[in-house]
Short mmCIF file of C-alpha atoms in Angstrom, two decimals:
data_model
loop_
_atom_site.label_atom_id
_atom_site.label_comp_id
_atom_site.label_asym_id
_atom_site.label_seq_id
_atom_site.Cartn_x
_atom_site.Cartn_y
_atom_site.Cartn_z
CA MET C 1 28.32 -8.45 21.02
CA GLY C 2 24.94 -6.80 22.32
CA TRP C 3 23.55 -3.66 24.04
CA THR C 4 24.18 -2.72 27.70
CA VAL C 5 21.79 -0.02 29.66
CA VAL C 6 22.18 1.63 32.62
CA PRO C 7 21.02 5.01 34.30
CA ALA C 8 23.34 7.78 32.92
CA ARG C 9 23.61 8.81 36.71
CA ASP C 10 26.05 6.21 36.96
CA PHE C 11 28.00 7.69 34.27
CA ALA C 12 31.02 8.71 36.82
CA SER C 13 31.31 4.49 37.04
CA HIS C 14 31.49 3.94 33.32
CA ALA C 15 33.73 7.16 31.91
CA GLY C 16 36.66 4.82 31.38
CA ARG C 17 34.93 2.95 29.01
CA TRP C 18 33.35 6.10 27.50
CA GLN C 19 36.91 7.77 27.14
CA ARG C 20 38.44 4.91 25.99
CA LEU C 21 36.14 4.34 23.15
CA HIS C 22 36.58 8.51 22.79
CA ALA C 23 40.49 7.86 22.65
CA ALA C 24 40.07 5.13 19.79
CA GLY C 25 37.94 6.54 17.55
CA PRO C 26 37.45 10.03 15.33
CA ALA C 27 35.45 11.62 18.04
CA SER C 28 35.09 15.28 18.59
CA PRO C 29 36.31 17.13 22.03
CA LEU C 30 32.84 17.88 22.38
CA LEU C 31 32.58 14.18 23.17
CA ALA C 32 35.39 13.74 25.81
CA ALA C 33 33.98 12.10 29.29
CA ASP C 34 34.63 14.94 31.19
CA PHE C 35 32.76 17.34 28.89
CA VAL C 36 30.03 14.87 28.98
CA HIS C 37 29.24 14.22 32.68
CA THR C 38 29.23 18.39 33.11
CA LEU C 39 26.47 18.26 30.75
CA LEU C 40 24.47 15.64 32.72
CA ASP C 41 25.34 17.03 35.99
CA VAL C 42 23.95 20.31 35.07
CA PHE C 43 21.25 19.88 32.57
CA GLY C 44 20.56 16.07 33.29
CA THR C 45 16.68 15.45 34.20
CA GLY C 46 17.31 11.59 35.84
CA ARG C 47 15.29 10.34 32.70
CA GLU C 48 18.25 9.64 30.64
CA LEU C 49 19.92 6.36 30.27
CA LEU C 50 23.66 5.35 29.09
CA ALA C 51 23.67 2.43 26.27
CA TRP C 52 26.88 0.73 24.97
CA HIS C 53 27.40 -1.91 21.99
CA GLY C 54 30.44 -4.52 23.01
CA ARG C 55 31.37 -7.61 25.01
CA GLY C 56 32.73 -6.98 28.09
CA ASP C 57 35.43 -4.40 27.70
CA ASP C 58 35.59 -4.80 24.18
CA THR C 59 33.11 -1.72 23.13
CA ASP C 60 32.40 -0.01 19.74
CA ALA C 61 29.24 2.29 20.15
CA MET C 62 28.01 4.58 22.95
CA THR C 63 24.89 7.07 23.60
CA ILE C 64 22.97 8.57 26.22
CA VAL C 65 19.36 8.82 25.14
CA ALA C 66 16.39 10.50 26.69
CA PRO C 67 12.67 9.66 26.16
CA SER C 68 11.08 12.51 24.43
CA ARG C 69 7.64 11.18 24.24
CA ALA C 70 5.68 7.99 24.26
CA GLY C 71 8.16 5.55 22.73
CA ILE C 72 10.24 7.71 20.92
CA TRP C 73 13.87 8.08 22.48
CA ASP C 74 16.18 10.73 21.32
CA THR C 75 20.06 11.04 22.29
CA PHE C 76 20.53 13.56 24.89
CA GLN C 77 20.88 17.24 23.53
CA PRO C 78 21.19 20.20 26.02
CA ALA C 79 21.56 23.41 23.76
CA GLN C 80 25.38 23.70 25.13
CA ALA C 81 26.14 20.34 23.32
CA PRO C 82 26.68 20.92 19.63
CA VAL C 83 27.27 17.51 19.02
CA GLY C 84 24.84 14.83 19.76
CA LEU C 85 26.20 12.16 21.93
CA TRP C 86 26.29 9.00 20.39
CA LEU C 87 30.40 7.83 20.09
CA GLN C 88 31.80 4.95 17.91
CA ARG C 89 35.13 3.21 17.14
CA ASP C 90 35.11 4.02 13.47
CA THR C 91 33.18 6.43 10.94
CA ARG C 92 30.89 3.77 9.70
CA PRO C 93 26.92 4.90 9.47
CA ALA C 94 25.39 4.35 12.72
CA ASP C 95 22.01 3.06 11.17
CA ALA C 96 23.10 -0.73 11.79
CA TRP C 97 23.08 -0.44 15.94
CA LEU C 98 19.75 0.81 15.77
CA SER C 99 17.51 -1.67 15.23
CA GLY C 100 19.56 -3.57 18.18
CA LEU C 101 19.52 -1.03 20.38
CA LEU C 102 15.51 -0.31 20.49
CA LYS C 103 15.29 -3.51 21.19
CA ALA C 104 17.60 -3.02 24.08
CA LEU C 105 15.62 0.34 25.97
CA PRO C 106 12.87 0.26 28.30
CA GLY C 107 9.20 -0.14 27.05
CA PRO C 108 7.61 -0.03 23.42
CA ALA C 109 10.63 1.65 21.87
CA LEU C 110 9.26 2.97 18.45
CA MET C 111 12.09 5.04 17.30
CA VAL C 112 15.53 6.45 18.47
CA GLY C 113 16.84 9.70 17.07
CA LEU C 114 20.26 10.78 17.05
CA THR C 115 20.64 14.36 16.82
CA GLN C 116 23.03 16.60 15.48
CA CYS C 117 25.38 13.98 14.09
CA ASP C 118 28.70 15.01 11.62
CA PRO C 119 29.59 13.72 8.64
CA MET C 120 33.16 13.65 9.57
CA LEU C 121 33.00 11.43 12.86
CA MET C 122 30.08 8.70 11.61
CA ALA C 123 29.25 8.79 7.49
CA ARG C 124 25.50 9.62 6.60
CA PRO C 125 24.04 6.18 5.34
CA ALA C 126 23.32 6.41 1.69
CA ASP C 127 20.41 4.55 1.55
CA ALA C 128 19.26 4.49 4.79
CA ALA C 129 15.65 3.41 4.22
CA GLN C 130 15.94 -0.65 3.87
CA SER C 131 17.38 -0.78 7.45
CA GLY C 132 14.67 1.02 9.22
CA ALA C 133 16.58 4.39 9.37
CA ARG C 134 15.98 7.64 8.13
CA SER C 135 18.51 10.58 7.78
CA PHE C 136 17.52 14.20 7.30
CA ASP C 137 19.70 17.50 6.88
CA TYR C 138 20.53 18.98 10.38
CA ILE C 139 22.38 22.88 9.59
CA ARG C 140 25.44 23.87 7.57
CA THR C 141 28.51 24.19 9.68
CA ALA C 142 31.97 25.52 8.52
CA ARG C 143 35.78 25.09 9.66
CA ILE C 144 38.91 26.53 8.75
CA THR C 145 41.48 23.90 8.04
CA LEU C 146 45.23 25.29 9.53
CA GLN C 147 47.66 24.36 6.53
CA GLY C 148 50.15 26.63 5.28
CA GLY C 149 50.84 29.90 6.71
CA PHE C 150 48.15 33.11 7.88
CA ASP C 151 49.36 35.50 4.83
CA ASP C 152 48.68 32.42 2.35
CA TYR C 153 45.05 32.11 4.39
CA TRP C 154 44.35 35.96 4.33
CA ASN C 155 45.42 36.54 1.12
CA ALA C 156 42.37 34.01 0.14
CA ARG C 157 39.92 35.47 1.62
CA GLY C 158 37.76 38.45 -0.11
CA LYS C 159 38.72 41.86 -0.47
CA ASN C 160 36.27 43.11 1.36
CA LEU C 161 36.74 41.56 4.48
CA ARG C 162 40.19 42.77 4.52
CA ASN C 163 39.63 45.96 3.97
CA ASN C 164 37.12 46.61 5.82
CA LEU C 165 39.07 44.93 8.90
CA LYS C 166 41.79 47.08 7.59
CA LYS C 167 40.15 50.27 8.12
CA GLN C 168 38.86 49.47 11.38
CA ARG C 169 42.45 49.03 12.87
CA ASN C 170 43.28 52.04 11.59
CA ARG C 171 40.30 54.00 12.67
CA LEU C 172 40.90 52.74 16.36
CA ARG C 173 44.69 53.55 16.06
CA GLN C 174 43.75 57.46 15.29
CA ASP C 175 41.36 57.44 18.26
CA GLY C 176 44.47 56.30 20.53
CA ILE C 177 43.78 52.80 21.07
CA ALA C 178 45.66 49.62 20.45
CA THR C 179 44.12 46.15 19.78
CA ARG C 180 45.33 43.23 22.46
CA LEU C 181 44.29 39.25 21.97
CA GLU C 182 44.76 37.45 25.30
CA ILE C 183 44.58 33.47 25.86
CA LEU C 184 43.88 32.21 29.38
CA ARG C 185 44.19 28.08 29.75
CA ALA C 186 44.61 28.05 33.68
CA PRO C 187 41.92 26.46 35.54
CA HIS C 188 42.05 29.18 38.20
CA ASP C 189 41.20 31.70 35.41
CA MET C 190 38.25 30.32 34.23
CA ALA C 191 35.56 31.16 36.56
CA GLY C 192 36.67 34.91 36.09
CA ALA C 193 36.55 34.09 32.57
CA VAL C 194 33.13 32.67 32.55
CA ALA C 195 31.95 35.88 34.41
CA ASP C 196 33.51 38.38 32.30
CA TYR C 197 31.53 36.37 28.96
CA GLY C 198 28.34 37.08 31.03
CA ARG C 199 28.78 40.54 31.33
CA LEU C 200 28.99 40.89 27.71
CA GLU C 201 25.82 38.56 27.08
CA THR C 202 23.60 39.99 29.53
CA SER C 203 24.19 43.40 27.91
CA GLY C 204 23.21 42.60 24.71
CA TRP C 205 20.55 41.30 22.73
CA LYS C 206 20.17 37.71 24.10
CA ALA C 207 19.74 39.30 27.74
CA ALA C 208 16.23 40.28 26.75
CA GLY C 209 15.61 36.22 25.43
CA GLY C 210 17.11 35.31 28.61
CA THR C 211 19.50 33.04 26.92
CA ALA C 212 22.57 34.77 28.24
CA VAL C 213 25.31 32.99 30.18
CA ALA C 214 25.59 34.42 33.60
CA ALA C 215 28.02 33.41 36.49
CA ASP C 216 24.60 32.10 38.73
CA ASN C 217 22.59 31.00 35.78
CA ASP C 218 22.58 27.22 34.67
CA GLN C 219 24.64 27.97 31.49
CA GLY C 220 27.26 29.63 33.54
CA ARG C 221 27.91 27.35 36.21
CA PHE C 222 28.21 24.60 33.07
CA TYR C 223 31.04 26.51 31.43
CA ARG C 224 32.68 27.46 34.49
CA THR C 225 32.87 23.72 35.76
CA MET C 226 33.72 22.74 31.70
CA LEU C 227 36.09 24.74 31.52
CA GLU C 228 37.64 24.82 35.02
CA THR C 229 37.53 20.36 33.90
CA LEU C 230 39.25 20.68 30.85
CA ALA C 231 41.77 23.21 31.53
CA ARG C 232 43.50 20.97 34.28
CA ARG C 233 44.06 18.68 31.05
CA ASP C 234 45.18 21.68 28.81
CA ALA C 235 42.15 21.26 26.69
CA ALA C 236 40.23 24.27 26.89
CA SER C 237 41.14 28.00 26.08
CA VAL C 238 39.32 31.17 26.65
CA TYR C 239 40.22 34.34 24.17
CA ARG C 240 39.62 37.63 25.58
CA TYR C 241 39.94 40.63 23.19
CA TRP C 242 40.91 44.23 24.68
CA PHE C 243 40.85 47.67 23.02
CA ASP C 244 43.28 49.67 25.52
CA GLY C 245 42.69 53.07 25.27
CA PRO C 246 42.90 56.09 26.62
CA ASP C 247 40.33 55.67 29.37
CA GLY C 248 42.09 52.17 30.51
CA PRO C 249 41.82 48.92 28.97
CA ARG C 250 38.23 47.88 27.64
CA LEU C 251 36.89 44.43 27.15
CA ALA C 252 35.63 44.19 23.40
CA ALA C 253 35.21 40.39 22.75
CA MET C 254 35.69 36.98 23.87
CA ASP C 255 35.53 33.29 22.26
CA LEU C 256 35.24 29.99 25.44
CA CYS C 257 36.72 27.31 23.44
CA VAL C 258 37.81 23.46 23.97
CA GLU C 259 40.42 21.55 22.31
CA GLY C 260 41.73 18.07 21.06
CA GLY C 261 41.39 15.94 18.45
CA GLY C 262 43.52 18.07 16.30
CA CYS C 263 41.18 20.53 16.67
CA ILE C 264 39.78 23.74 18.38
CA VAL C 265 36.31 24.16 18.68
CA ILE C 266 35.10 27.65 19.35
CA LEU C 267 31.75 27.09 21.72
CA LYS C 268 30.34 30.42 22.17
CA THR C 269 31.55 34.04 21.24
CA ALA C 270 30.22 37.31 22.66
CA TYR C 271 31.00 40.97 22.21
CA ASP C 272 30.38 44.66 23.44
CA GLU C 273 27.50 45.34 21.16
CA ALA C 274 27.96 48.94 23.16
CA LEU C 275 30.94 49.55 20.43
CA GLY C 276 28.45 50.62 17.83
CA PRO C 277 27.99 49.47 14.19
CA GLN C 278 30.91 51.16 13.08
CA LEU C 279 33.27 48.30 14.68
CA SER C 280 33.16 44.66 14.45
CA PRO C 281 35.33 43.96 17.61
CA ALA C 282 34.35 39.51 17.28
CA LEU C 283 35.91 39.88 13.75
CA LEU C 284 38.70 41.75 14.45
CA MET C 285 39.33 39.00 17.24
CA ARG C 286 39.04 36.11 14.78
CA GLU C 287 41.39 37.50 12.77
CA ASP C 288 43.95 37.75 15.60
CA ALA C 289 43.42 34.47 16.68
CA THR C 290 43.36 32.77 13.55
CA ARG C 291 46.70 34.30 13.13
CA ASP C 292 48.09 33.05 16.78
CA LEU C 293 46.23 29.36 15.68
CA PHE C 294 48.42 29.22 12.66
CA ASP C 295 51.40 30.49 13.96
CA ALA C 296 51.06 28.21 17.04
CA ALA C 297 50.19 25.24 14.57
CA ARG C 298 49.23 23.36 16.84
CA PHE C 299 45.81 21.99 15.64
CA GLU C 300 44.58 20.92 12.20
CA ARG C 301 41.63 22.81 11.92
CA ILE C 302 38.85 25.28 13.62
CA GLU C 303 35.52 23.72 13.94
CA PHE C 304 32.65 26.27 14.71
CA TYR C 305 29.65 23.74 14.58
CA GLY C 306 27.14 26.65 14.72
CA ARG C 307 24.37 27.19 11.47
CA VAL C 308 26.75 28.86 8.90
CA MET C 309 26.04 32.73 8.64
CA GLU C 310 27.26 35.10 6.33
CA TRP C 311 30.58 36.10 8.17
CA HIS C 312 31.27 32.44 8.03
CA THR C 313 31.31 32.29 4.47
CA ARG C 314 33.65 35.02 4.44
CA TRP C 315 36.14 33.21 6.18
CA THR C 316 35.84 29.76 4.67
CA ASP C 317 34.91 27.87 2.30
CA GLU C 318 34.66 24.30 3.72
CA ILE C 319 30.98 24.03 4.75
CA ARG C 320 29.73 20.40 5.67
CA THR C 321 25.71 19.48 6.65
CA MET C 322 25.12 17.75 9.61
CA TYR C 323 22.33 15.56 9.89
CA HIS C 324 19.87 13.75 12.45
CA LEU C 325 19.27 9.88 11.88
CA ASN C 326 15.99 8.02 13.12
CA GLY C 327 16.14 4.89 13.41
CA TYR C 328 12.68 2.54 13.49
CA ARG C 329 11.46 -0.64 15.65
CA TRP C 330 10.05 -1.40 12.00
CA PRO C 331 10.95 -0.61 8.58
CA LEU C 332 7.31 0.28 7.87
CA LEU C 333 7.20 2.86 10.65
CA GLY C 334 10.06 4.53 9.10
CA ARG C 335 8.33 5.06 5.67
CA LEU C 336 4.76 5.91 7.34
CA HIS C 337 6.40 8.18 9.31
CA ALA C 338 8.05 9.97 6.43
CA LEU C 339 4.94 10.16 4.28
CA ALA C 340 3.15 11.99 7.15
CA ALA C 341 5.53 14.21 7.97
CA ARG C 342 5.80 14.75 3.67
CA ARG C 343 2.18 15.20 3.78
CA SER C 344 2.02 18.00 6.70
CA THR C 345 5.21 19.84 4.94
CA ALA C 346 3.07 19.92 2.11
CA SER C 347 0.48 21.43 3.35
CA ASP C 348 2.38 24.14 5.38
CA VAL C 349 5.08 25.14 2.58
CA SER C 350 6.22 27.39 5.13
CA ALA C 351 6.96 25.93 8.06
CA ALA C 352 10.37 25.12 8.80
CA PRO C 353 11.70 21.78 8.86
CA PRO C 354 11.76 20.61 13.02
CA ALA C 355 14.83 20.44 14.99
CA ASN C 356 13.79 17.11 16.46
CA PRO C 357 14.07 14.32 14.65
CA ALA C 358 10.98 12.41 16.05
CA THR C 359 9.02 14.99 13.98
CA ALA C 360 11.26 15.54 11.10
CA THR C 361 10.72 13.97 7.50
CA GLY C 362 13.70 11.76 6.47
CA SER C 363 15.61 11.24 3.17
#
């Protein structure tokens, strides 16, 4: 068995292979072929390569990589993809595949970086240095396992969280405001939902940094197309949370979600920042949405896939560390790279670990 490498612009021709491997393994819904295809269509530059390992129709690993600088390749990683685009049949560590992939990539490929790896999908190598690979921490991320009933889950949460949200609900009732959770699943609802989401983000702090979703920017086009596509197979949902008051309904918060593999992934959350510091509309929505997910019993877990924030720790203690994995053409190159990175870190103790595996310290 060996590696085959083709231009990723031909992904549609090989999407069946990708999807068969996705269905056979432990993959996240974020690695489904239609999600990946939309990422390439909107954010691809034409330099990306699609690679798979196998013989004939028997495939055990696939990935999409892009050149980052001379001799260095990384998995294609737009900001909208929380998990690196590496797919495999089982959960074994991926380091054994990397030397063969490096030999199959064009040019003098010296290093390949698998970014944002989830240890639930592939185990982190225990001692990857001997195989010419090195891993290092990326972020800690959280999930909620949907076992038992919501009341048991909620009663296990901290008293401060429960009391705070209860006080907020009492305040809203005193003001004549009722809360309402709406769940959209139909493809024809997704364009309007993304436009609504964009209005929430562009009215908040993300607008100043130019990172907000808008109906007419690349992010907006990605989320609209992706959600419409996944909704056609009942694998997408949008949560809208309303404050219904004397002046009419007001959109308070939203979640954009994808589903599959026994989980629901909350990709994006936005809320109306003009509601002020005394209200937490996103957390009020999270309580009602979590209750609904427990009651519906459609999924085994809720995945957040973002960096753990303080509020995550109030909702769950299920936290794991995602990682990056660097594969080197020669083991010596990996050791030299790690030594250079440690020296660089030691000379600047205030520097944060870089996000790109091409410049990070191995472990």
